[in-house]
Tab-separated table of C-alpha atoms in Angstrom:
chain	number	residue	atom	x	y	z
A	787	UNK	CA	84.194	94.069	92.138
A	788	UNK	CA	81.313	92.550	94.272
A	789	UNK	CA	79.131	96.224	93.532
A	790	UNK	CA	79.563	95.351	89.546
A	791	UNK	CA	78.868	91.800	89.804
A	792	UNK	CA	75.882	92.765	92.577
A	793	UNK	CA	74.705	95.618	89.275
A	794	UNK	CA	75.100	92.645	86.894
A	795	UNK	CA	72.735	90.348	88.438
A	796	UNK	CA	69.687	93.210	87.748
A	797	UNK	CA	67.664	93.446	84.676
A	798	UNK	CA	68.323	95.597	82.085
A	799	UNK	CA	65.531	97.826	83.374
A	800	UNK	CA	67.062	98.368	86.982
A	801	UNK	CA	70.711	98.550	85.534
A	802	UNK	CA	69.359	101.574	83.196
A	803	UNK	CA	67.369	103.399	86.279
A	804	UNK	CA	70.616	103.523	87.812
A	805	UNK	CA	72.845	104.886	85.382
A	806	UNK	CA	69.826	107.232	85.161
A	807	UNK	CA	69.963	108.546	88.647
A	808	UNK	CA	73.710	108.955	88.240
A	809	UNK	CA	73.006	111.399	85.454
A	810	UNK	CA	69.850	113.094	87.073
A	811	UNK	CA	71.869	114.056	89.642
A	812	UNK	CA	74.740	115.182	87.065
A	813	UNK	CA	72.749	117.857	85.638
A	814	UNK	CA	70.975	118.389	88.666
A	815	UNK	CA	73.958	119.350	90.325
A	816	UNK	CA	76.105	120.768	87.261
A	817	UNK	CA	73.200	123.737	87.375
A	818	UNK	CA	71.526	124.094	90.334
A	819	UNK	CA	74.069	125.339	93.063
A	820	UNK	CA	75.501	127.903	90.881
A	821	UNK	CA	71.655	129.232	89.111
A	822	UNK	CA	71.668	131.816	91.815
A	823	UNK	CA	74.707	133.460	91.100
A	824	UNK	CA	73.703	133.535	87.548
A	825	UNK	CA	70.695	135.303	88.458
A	826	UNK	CA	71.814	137.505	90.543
A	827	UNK	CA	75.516	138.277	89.207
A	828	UNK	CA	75.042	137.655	85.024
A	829	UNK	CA	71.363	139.076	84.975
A	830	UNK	CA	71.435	141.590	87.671
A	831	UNK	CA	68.026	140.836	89.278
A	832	UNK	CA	67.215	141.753	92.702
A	833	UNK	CA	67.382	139.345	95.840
A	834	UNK	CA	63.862	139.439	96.190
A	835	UNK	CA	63.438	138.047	92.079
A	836	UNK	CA	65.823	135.316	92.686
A	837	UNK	CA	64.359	134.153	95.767
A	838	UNK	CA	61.065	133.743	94.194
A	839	UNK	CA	62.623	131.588	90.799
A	840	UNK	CA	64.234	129.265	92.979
A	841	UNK	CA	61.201	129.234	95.299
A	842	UNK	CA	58.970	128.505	92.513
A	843	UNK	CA	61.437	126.012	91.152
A	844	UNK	CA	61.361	124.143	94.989
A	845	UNK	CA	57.689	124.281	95.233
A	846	UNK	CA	57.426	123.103	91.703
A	847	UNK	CA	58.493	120.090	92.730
A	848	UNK	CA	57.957	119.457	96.236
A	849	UNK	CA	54.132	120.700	95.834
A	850	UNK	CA	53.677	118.220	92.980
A	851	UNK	CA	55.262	114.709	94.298
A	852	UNK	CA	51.953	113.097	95.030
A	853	UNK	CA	50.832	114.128	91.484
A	854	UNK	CA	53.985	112.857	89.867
A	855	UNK	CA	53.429	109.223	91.767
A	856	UNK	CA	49.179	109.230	91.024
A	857	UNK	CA	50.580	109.349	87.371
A	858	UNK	CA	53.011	106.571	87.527
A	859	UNK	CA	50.130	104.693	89.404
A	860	UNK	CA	47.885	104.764	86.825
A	861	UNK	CA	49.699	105.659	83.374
A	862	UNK	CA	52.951	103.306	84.108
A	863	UNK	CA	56.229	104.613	85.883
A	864	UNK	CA	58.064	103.845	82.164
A	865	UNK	CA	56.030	106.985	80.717
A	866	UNK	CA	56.244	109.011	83.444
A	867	UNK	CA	59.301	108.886	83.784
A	868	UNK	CA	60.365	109.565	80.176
A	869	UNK	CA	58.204	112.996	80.509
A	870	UNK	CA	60.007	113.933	83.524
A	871	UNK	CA	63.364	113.683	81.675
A	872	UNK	CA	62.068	115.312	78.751
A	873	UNK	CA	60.317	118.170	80.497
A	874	UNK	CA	63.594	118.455	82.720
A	875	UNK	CA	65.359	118.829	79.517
A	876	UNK	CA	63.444	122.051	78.264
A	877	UNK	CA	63.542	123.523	81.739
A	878	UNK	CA	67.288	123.425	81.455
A	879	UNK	CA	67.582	124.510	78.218
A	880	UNK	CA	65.370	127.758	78.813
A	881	UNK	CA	67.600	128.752	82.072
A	882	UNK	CA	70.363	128.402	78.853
A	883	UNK	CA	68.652	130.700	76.397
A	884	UNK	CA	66.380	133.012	78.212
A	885	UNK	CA	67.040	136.336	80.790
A	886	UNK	CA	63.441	137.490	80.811
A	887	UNK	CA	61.698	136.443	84.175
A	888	UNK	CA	59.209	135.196	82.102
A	889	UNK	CA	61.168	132.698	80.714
A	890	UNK	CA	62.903	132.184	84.058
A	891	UNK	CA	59.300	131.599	85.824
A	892	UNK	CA	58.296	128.682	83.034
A	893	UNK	CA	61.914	127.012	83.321
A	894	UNK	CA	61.693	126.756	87.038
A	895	UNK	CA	58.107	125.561	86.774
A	896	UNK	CA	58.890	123.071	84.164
A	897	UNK	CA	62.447	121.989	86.006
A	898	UNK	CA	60.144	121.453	88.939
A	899	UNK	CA	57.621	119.608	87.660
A	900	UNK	CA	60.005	116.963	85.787
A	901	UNK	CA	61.260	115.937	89.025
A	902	UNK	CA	57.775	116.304	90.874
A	903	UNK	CA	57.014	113.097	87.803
A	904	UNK	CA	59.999	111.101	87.847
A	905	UNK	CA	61.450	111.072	90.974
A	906	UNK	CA	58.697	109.096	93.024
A	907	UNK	CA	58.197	107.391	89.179
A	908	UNK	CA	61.378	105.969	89.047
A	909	UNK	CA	61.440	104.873	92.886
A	910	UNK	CA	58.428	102.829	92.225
A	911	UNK	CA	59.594	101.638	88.921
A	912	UNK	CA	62.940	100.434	90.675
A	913	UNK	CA	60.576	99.038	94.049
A	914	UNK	CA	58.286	96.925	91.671
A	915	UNK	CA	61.163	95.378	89.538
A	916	UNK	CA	63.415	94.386	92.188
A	917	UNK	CA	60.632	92.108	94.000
A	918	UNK	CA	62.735	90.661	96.903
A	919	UNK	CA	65.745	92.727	96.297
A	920	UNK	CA	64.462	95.609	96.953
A	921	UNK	CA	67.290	96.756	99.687
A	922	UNK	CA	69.783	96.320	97.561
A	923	UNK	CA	68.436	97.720	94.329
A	924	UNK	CA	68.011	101.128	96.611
A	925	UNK	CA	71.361	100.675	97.843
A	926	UNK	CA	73.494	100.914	94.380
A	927	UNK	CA	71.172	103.527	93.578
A	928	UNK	CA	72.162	105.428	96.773
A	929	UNK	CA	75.422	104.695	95.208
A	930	UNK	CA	74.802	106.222	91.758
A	931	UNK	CA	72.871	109.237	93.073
A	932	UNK	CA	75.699	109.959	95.605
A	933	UNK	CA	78.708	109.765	92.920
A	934	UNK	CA	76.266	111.801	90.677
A	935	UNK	CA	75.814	114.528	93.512
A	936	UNK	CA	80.269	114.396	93.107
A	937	UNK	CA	80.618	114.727	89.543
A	938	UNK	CA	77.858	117.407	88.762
A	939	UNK	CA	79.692	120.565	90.830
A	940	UNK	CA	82.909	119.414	90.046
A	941	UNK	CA	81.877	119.507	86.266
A	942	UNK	CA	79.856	122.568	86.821
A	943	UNK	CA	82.463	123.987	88.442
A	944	UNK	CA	84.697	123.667	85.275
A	945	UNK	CA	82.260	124.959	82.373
A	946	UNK	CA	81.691	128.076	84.296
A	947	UNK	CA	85.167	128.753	83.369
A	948	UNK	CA	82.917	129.208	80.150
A	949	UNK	CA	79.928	130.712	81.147
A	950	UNK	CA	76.515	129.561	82.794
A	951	UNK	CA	74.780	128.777	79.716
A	952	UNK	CA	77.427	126.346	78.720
A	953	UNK	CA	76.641	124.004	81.986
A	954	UNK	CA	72.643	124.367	81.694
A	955	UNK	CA	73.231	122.994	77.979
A	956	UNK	CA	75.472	120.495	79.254
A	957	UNK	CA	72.952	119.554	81.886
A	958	UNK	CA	69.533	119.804	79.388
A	959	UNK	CA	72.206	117.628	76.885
A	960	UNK	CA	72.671	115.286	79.845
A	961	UNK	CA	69.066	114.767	80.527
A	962	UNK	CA	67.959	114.347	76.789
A	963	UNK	CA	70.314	111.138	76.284
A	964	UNK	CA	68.552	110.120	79.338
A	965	UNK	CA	64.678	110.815	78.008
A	966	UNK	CA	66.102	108.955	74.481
A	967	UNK	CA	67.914	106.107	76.566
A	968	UNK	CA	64.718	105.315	78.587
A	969	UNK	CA	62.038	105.139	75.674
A	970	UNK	CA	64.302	103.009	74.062
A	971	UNK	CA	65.441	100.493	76.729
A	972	UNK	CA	63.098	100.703	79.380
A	973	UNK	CA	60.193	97.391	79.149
A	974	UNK	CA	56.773	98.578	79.216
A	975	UNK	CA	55.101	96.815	82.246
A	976	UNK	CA	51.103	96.143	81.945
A	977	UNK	CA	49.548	98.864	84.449
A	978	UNK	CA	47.753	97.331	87.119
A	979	UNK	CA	45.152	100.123	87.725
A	980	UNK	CA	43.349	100.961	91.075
A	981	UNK	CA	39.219	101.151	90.642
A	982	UNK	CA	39.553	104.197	93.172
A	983	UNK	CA	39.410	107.838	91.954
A	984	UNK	CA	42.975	109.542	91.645
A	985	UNK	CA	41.468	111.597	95.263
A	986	UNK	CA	40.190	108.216	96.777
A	987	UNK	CA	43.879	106.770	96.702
A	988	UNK	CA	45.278	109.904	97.760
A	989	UNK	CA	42.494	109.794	100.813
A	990	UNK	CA	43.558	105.949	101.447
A	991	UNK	CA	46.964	106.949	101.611
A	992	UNK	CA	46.875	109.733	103.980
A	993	UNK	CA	44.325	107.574	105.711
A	994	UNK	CA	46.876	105.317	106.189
A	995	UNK	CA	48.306	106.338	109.722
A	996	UNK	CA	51.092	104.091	109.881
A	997	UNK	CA	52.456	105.360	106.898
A	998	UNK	CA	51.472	108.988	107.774
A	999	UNK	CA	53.592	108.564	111.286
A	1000	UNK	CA	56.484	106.837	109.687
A	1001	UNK	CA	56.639	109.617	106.944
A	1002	UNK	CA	56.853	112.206	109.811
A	1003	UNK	CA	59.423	110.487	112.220
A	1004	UNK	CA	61.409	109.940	109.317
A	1005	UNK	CA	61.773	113.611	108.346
A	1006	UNK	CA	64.510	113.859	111.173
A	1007	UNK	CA	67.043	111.554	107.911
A	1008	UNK	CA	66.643	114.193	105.589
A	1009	UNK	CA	66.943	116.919	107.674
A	1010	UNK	CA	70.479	115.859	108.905
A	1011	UNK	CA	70.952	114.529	105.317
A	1012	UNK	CA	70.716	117.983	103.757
A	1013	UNK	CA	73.097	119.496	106.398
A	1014	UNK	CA	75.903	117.577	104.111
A	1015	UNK	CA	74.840	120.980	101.949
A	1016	UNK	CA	75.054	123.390	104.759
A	1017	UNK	CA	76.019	122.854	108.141
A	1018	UNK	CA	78.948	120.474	107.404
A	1019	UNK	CA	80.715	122.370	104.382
A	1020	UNK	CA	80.524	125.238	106.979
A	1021	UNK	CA	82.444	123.782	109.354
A	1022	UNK	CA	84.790	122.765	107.229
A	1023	UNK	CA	85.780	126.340	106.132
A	1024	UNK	CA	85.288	127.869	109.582
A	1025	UNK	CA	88.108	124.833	110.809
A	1026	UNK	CA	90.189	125.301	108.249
A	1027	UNK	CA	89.978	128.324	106.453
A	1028	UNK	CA	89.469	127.239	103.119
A	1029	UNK	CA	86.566	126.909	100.679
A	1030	UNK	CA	87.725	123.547	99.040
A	1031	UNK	CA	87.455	122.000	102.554
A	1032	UNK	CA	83.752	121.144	101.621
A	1033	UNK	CA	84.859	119.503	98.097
A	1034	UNK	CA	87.317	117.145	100.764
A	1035	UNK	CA	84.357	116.579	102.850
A	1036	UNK	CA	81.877	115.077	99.477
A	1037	UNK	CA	84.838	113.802	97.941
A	1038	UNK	CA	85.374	111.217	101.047
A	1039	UNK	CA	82.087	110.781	101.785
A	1040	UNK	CA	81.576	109.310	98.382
A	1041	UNK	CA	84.287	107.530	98.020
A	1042	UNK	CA	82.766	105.461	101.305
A	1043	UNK	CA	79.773	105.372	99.437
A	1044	UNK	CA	81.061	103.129	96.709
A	1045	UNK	CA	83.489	101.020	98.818
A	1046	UNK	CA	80.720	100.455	101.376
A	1047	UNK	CA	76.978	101.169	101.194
A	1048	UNK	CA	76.332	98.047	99.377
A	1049	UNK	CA	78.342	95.735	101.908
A	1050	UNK	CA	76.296	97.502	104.742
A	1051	UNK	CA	73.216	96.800	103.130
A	1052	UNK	CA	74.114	92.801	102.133
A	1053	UNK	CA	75.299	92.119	105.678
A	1054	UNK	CA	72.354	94.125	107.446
A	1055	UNK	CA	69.901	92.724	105.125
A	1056	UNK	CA	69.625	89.152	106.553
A	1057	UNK	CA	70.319	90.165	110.504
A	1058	UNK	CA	67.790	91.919	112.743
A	1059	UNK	CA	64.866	93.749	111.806
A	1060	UNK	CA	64.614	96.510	108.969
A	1061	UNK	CA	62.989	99.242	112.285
A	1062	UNK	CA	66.083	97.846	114.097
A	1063	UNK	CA	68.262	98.920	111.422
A	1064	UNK	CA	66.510	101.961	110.032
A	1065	UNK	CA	66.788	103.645	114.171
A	1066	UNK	CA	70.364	102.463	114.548
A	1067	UNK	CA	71.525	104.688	111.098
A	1068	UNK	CA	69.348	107.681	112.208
A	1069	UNK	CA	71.115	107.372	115.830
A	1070	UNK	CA	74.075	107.245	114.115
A	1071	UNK	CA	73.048	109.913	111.740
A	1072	UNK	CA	72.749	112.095	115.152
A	1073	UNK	CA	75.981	111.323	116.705
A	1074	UNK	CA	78.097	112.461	113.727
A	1075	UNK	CA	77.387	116.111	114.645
A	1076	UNK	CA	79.324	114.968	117.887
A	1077	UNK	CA	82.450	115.361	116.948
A	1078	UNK	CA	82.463	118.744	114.870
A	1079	UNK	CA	80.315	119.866	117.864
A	1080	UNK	CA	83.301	119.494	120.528
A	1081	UNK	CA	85.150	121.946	118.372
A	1082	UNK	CA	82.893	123.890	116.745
A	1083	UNK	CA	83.862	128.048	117.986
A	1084	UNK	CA	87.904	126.626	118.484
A	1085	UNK	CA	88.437	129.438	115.565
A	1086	UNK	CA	90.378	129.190	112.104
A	1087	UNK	CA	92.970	127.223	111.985
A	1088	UNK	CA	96.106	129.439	111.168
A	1089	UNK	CA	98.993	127.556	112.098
A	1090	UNK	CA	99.701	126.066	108.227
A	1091	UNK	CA	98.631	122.730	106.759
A	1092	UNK	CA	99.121	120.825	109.618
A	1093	UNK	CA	96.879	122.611	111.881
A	1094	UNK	CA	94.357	122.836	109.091
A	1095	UNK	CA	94.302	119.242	108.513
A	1096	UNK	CA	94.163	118.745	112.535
A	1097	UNK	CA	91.231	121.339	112.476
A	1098	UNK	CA	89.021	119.160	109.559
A	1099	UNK	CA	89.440	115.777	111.176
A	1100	UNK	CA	86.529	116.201	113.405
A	1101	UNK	CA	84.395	117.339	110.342
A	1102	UNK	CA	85.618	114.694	108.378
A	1103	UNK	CA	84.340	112.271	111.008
A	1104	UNK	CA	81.397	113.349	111.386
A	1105	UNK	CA	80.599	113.668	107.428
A	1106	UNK	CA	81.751	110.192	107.541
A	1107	UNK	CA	79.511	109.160	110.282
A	1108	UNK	CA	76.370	110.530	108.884
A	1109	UNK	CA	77.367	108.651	105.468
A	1110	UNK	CA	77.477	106.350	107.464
A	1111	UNK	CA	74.367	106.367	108.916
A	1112	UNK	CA	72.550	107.065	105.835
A	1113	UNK	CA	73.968	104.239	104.296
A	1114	UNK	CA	72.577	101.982	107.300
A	1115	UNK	CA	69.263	103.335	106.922
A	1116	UNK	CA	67.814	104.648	103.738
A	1117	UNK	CA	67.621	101.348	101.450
A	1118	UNK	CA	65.793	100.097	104.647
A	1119	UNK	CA	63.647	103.111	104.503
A	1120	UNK	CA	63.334	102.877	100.739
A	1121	UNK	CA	62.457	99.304	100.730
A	1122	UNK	CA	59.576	99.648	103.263
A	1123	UNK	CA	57.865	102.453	101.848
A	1124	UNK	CA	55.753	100.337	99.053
A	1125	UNK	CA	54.863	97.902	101.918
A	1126	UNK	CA	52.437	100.413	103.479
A	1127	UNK	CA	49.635	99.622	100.999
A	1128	UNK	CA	48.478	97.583	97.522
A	1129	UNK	CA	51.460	97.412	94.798
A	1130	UNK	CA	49.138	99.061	92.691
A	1131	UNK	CA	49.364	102.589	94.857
A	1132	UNK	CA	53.750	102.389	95.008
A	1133	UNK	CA	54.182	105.649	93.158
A	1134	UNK	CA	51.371	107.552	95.620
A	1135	UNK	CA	53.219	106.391	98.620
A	1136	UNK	CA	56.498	107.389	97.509
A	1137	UNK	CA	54.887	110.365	96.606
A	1138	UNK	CA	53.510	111.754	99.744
A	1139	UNK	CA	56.727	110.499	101.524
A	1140	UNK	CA	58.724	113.092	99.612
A	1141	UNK	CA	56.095	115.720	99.962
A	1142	UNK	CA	56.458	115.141	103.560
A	1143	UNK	CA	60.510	115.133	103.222
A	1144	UNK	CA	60.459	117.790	101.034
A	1145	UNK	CA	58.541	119.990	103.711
A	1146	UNK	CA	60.735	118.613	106.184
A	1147	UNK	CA	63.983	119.929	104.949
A	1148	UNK	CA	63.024	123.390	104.347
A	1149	UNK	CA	61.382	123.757	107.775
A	1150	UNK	CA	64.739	121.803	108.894
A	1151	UNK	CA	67.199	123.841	107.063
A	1152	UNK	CA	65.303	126.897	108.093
A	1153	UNK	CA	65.931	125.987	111.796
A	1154	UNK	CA	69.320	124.764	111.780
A	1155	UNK	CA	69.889	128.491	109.495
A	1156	UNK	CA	68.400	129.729	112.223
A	1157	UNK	CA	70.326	128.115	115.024
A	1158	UNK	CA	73.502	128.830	112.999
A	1159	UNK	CA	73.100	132.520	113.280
A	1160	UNK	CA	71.879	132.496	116.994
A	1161	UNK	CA	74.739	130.475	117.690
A	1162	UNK	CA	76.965	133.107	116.000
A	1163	UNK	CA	75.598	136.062	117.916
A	1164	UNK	CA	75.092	134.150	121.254
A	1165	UNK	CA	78.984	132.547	120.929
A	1166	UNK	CA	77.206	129.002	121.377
A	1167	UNK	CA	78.376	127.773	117.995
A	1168	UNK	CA	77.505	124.280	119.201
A	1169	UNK	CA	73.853	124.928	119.176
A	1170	UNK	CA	73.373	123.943	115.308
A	1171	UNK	CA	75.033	120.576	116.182
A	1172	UNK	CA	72.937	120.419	119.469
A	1173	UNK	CA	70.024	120.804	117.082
A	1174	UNK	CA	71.017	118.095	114.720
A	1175	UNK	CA	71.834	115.451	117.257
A	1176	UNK	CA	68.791	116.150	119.058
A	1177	UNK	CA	66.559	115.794	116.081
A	1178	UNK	CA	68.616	112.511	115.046
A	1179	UNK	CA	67.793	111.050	118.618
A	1180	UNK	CA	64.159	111.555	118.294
A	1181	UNK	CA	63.444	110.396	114.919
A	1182	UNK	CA	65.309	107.273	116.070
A	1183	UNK	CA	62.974	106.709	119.037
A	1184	UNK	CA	60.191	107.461	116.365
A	1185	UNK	CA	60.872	104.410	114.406
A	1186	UNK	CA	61.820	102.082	117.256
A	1187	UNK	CA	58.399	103.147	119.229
A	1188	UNK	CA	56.456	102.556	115.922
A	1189	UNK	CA	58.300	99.491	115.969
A	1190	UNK	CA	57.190	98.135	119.355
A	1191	UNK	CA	53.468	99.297	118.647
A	1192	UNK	CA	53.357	96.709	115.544
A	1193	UNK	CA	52.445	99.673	113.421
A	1194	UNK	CA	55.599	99.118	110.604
A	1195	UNK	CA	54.907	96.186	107.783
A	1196	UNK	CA	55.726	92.925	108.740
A	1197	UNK	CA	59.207	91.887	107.638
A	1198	UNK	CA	59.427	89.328	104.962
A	1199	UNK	CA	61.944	86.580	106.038
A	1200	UNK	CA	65.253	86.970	105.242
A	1201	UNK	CA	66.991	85.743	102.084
A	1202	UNK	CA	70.117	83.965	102.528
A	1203	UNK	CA	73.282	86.094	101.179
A	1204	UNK	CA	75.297	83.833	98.960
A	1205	UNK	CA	78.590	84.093	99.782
């Protein structure tokens, strides 16, 4: 009850960017994870041509971040963002009614490039409404994305039973109430412009090494974050020799989410310092690969459901662990992000901070990939886990050295929680 009332005292404007992010990631989800095997399986094309769609798709977007926040700099987040649903819409609707790599090519450049505009768009749209609030507007949207990141396989799941082109119109449906919801509701806010070139803010933001070196100890949270995608769901099936063990594993994780994340973030807010805060969830982040670590190469678990369920409890806890964690840190992270520079530049630092994330997960992913399969061959299947608690370690001395060099924004004082 104290999430809703918490989502009640918001503006219109944030209480709509939420709902939003709930149904981004929807139809994100709802098409994404299975466009591969629709590709490859439906259209017969080769490895090699499905690799490069959903490489162009990725690079799409992660290529174009600082582009998509220059634009909500200077032509208002409220526009951008609209375009980004609406281009996201056609994207999703081409995958739905075109097999000719042509058409593939434009929908993955056009998916990408809708959330190269409104991701970092609606990020600063959400940073410059909340003033003071900021931590815990990026906590219930934490909250939304996360129970959007549920729903969209599960649903996607079930209108495959139908075929793919029913869940990319489902998803391009999804996204077009979104584009009409936004023009309609959204306030336009008076655009604040900066009197530098678009290149001159991009140089004053790369210039900016405090921001630069935050930005690159903080890839360490996204790398572990993505490993909810791939080194935790395989874990789950190697303990327990079934495929729905992963489902178990987001299915608790986000039930957590809503029961907790906001709590976290109240009762964190006004204690200690945001650094403090931000290196104790990436520690934590680190130590959750503990646990599936001590029995990662025990073998399948064969023994019936009771063995199974023995076999998942130390992948449960460490899925729950780096929720956890991630729910410590990232409205932290989110909230300090615009402090780097002038209000008027929000959308280019939240830009280059997911071009540098974006970067940092595929090298990541690549690495703990590659650590999965060395593992496998060397019979060290503890090495991926190594690998993640190791990076989780550093990036948490990152942020607490930047913190004792003075290098972070100054913390504004604390607002007292009500009770």
């Amino acid at each position: 009850m104290r999430t809703w009332h918490e989502i009640r005292g918001f503006p219109l404007a944030i209480r709509l960017l939420l709902v939003n992010q709930l149904g981004v990631n929807t139809g994100f989800y709802l098409l994404i994870p299975y466009l591969a095997v629709h590709l490859s399986e439906d259209l017969g094309l080769s490895a090699a041509v499905v690799g490069i769609v959903l490489g162009v798709r990725n690079l799409s977007q992660q290529g174009l971040f600082l582009i998509g926040g220059s634009a909500s700099d200077r032509l208002g987040a409220r526009g951008v963002i609209i375009a980004g649903c609406a281009l996201r819409t056609v994207g999703f609707g081409l995958f739905a009614l075109g097999d000719g790599l042509t058409v593939l090519l434009a929908a993955s450049v056009i998916s990408g490039l809708a959330g190269a505009l409104f991701n970092p768009a609606v990020r600063a749209y959400l940073a410059l409404e909340a003033g003071e609030r900021k931590a815990e507007a990026f906590a219930l949207f934490n909250v939304f994305a996360t129970t959007g990141a549920l729903i969209g396989p599960l649903l996607g799941s079930a209108l495959l039973l139908v075929d793919f082109r029913a869940s990319a119109l489902t998803a391009a449906g999804i996204f077009a109430v979104l584009t009409v919801a936004q023009a309609v509701v959204l306030p336009v806010r008076e655009v604040t412009r900066s009197a530098n070139s678009v290149l001159g803010d991009w140089r004053e933001v790369i210039g900016n090494r405090g921001f630069v070196a935050f930005a690159v100890v903080m890839v360490g949270m996204f790398t572990m974050e993505n490993q909810l995608y791939l080194l935790l769901p395989d874990g789950a099936r190697r303990a327990t020799g079934w495929d729905g063990a992963a489902g178990i594993v987001f299915l608790v994780g986000t039930l957590t989410n809503l029961w907790l994340q906001l709590r976290i973030t109240r009762a964190l807010k006004s204690r200690g310092s945001r650094a403090g805060w931000i290196s104790a969830g990436l520690t934590l982040m680190g130590v959750a690969f503990i646990p599936p670590m001590t029995v990662a190469g025990a073998g399948t678990a064969h023994g019936g459901v009771g063995d199974a369920v023995l076999g998942a409890l130390p992948v449960l806890a460490g899925a729950l662990l780096l929720y956890l964690g991630v729910m410590i840190a990232q409205p932290f992270v989110m909230e300090l992000i615009p402090r780097f520079g002038r209000p008027e530049l929000t959308g280019t630092y939240f830009g280059l901070f997911y071009v540098v994330s974006g970067i940092a997960a595929a090298v990541g992913n690549t690495v703990v990939g590659w650590s999965m399969d060395a593992g496998e061959r060397a019979g060290a299947q503890w090495l991926p886990w190594a690998c993640c608690l190791a990076l989780g370690l550093a990036s948490a001395a990152g942020v607490a050295w930047l913190h004792r060099r003075r290098v972070l924004p100054a913390q504004v004082a604390p607002v007292p929680v009500p009770a």
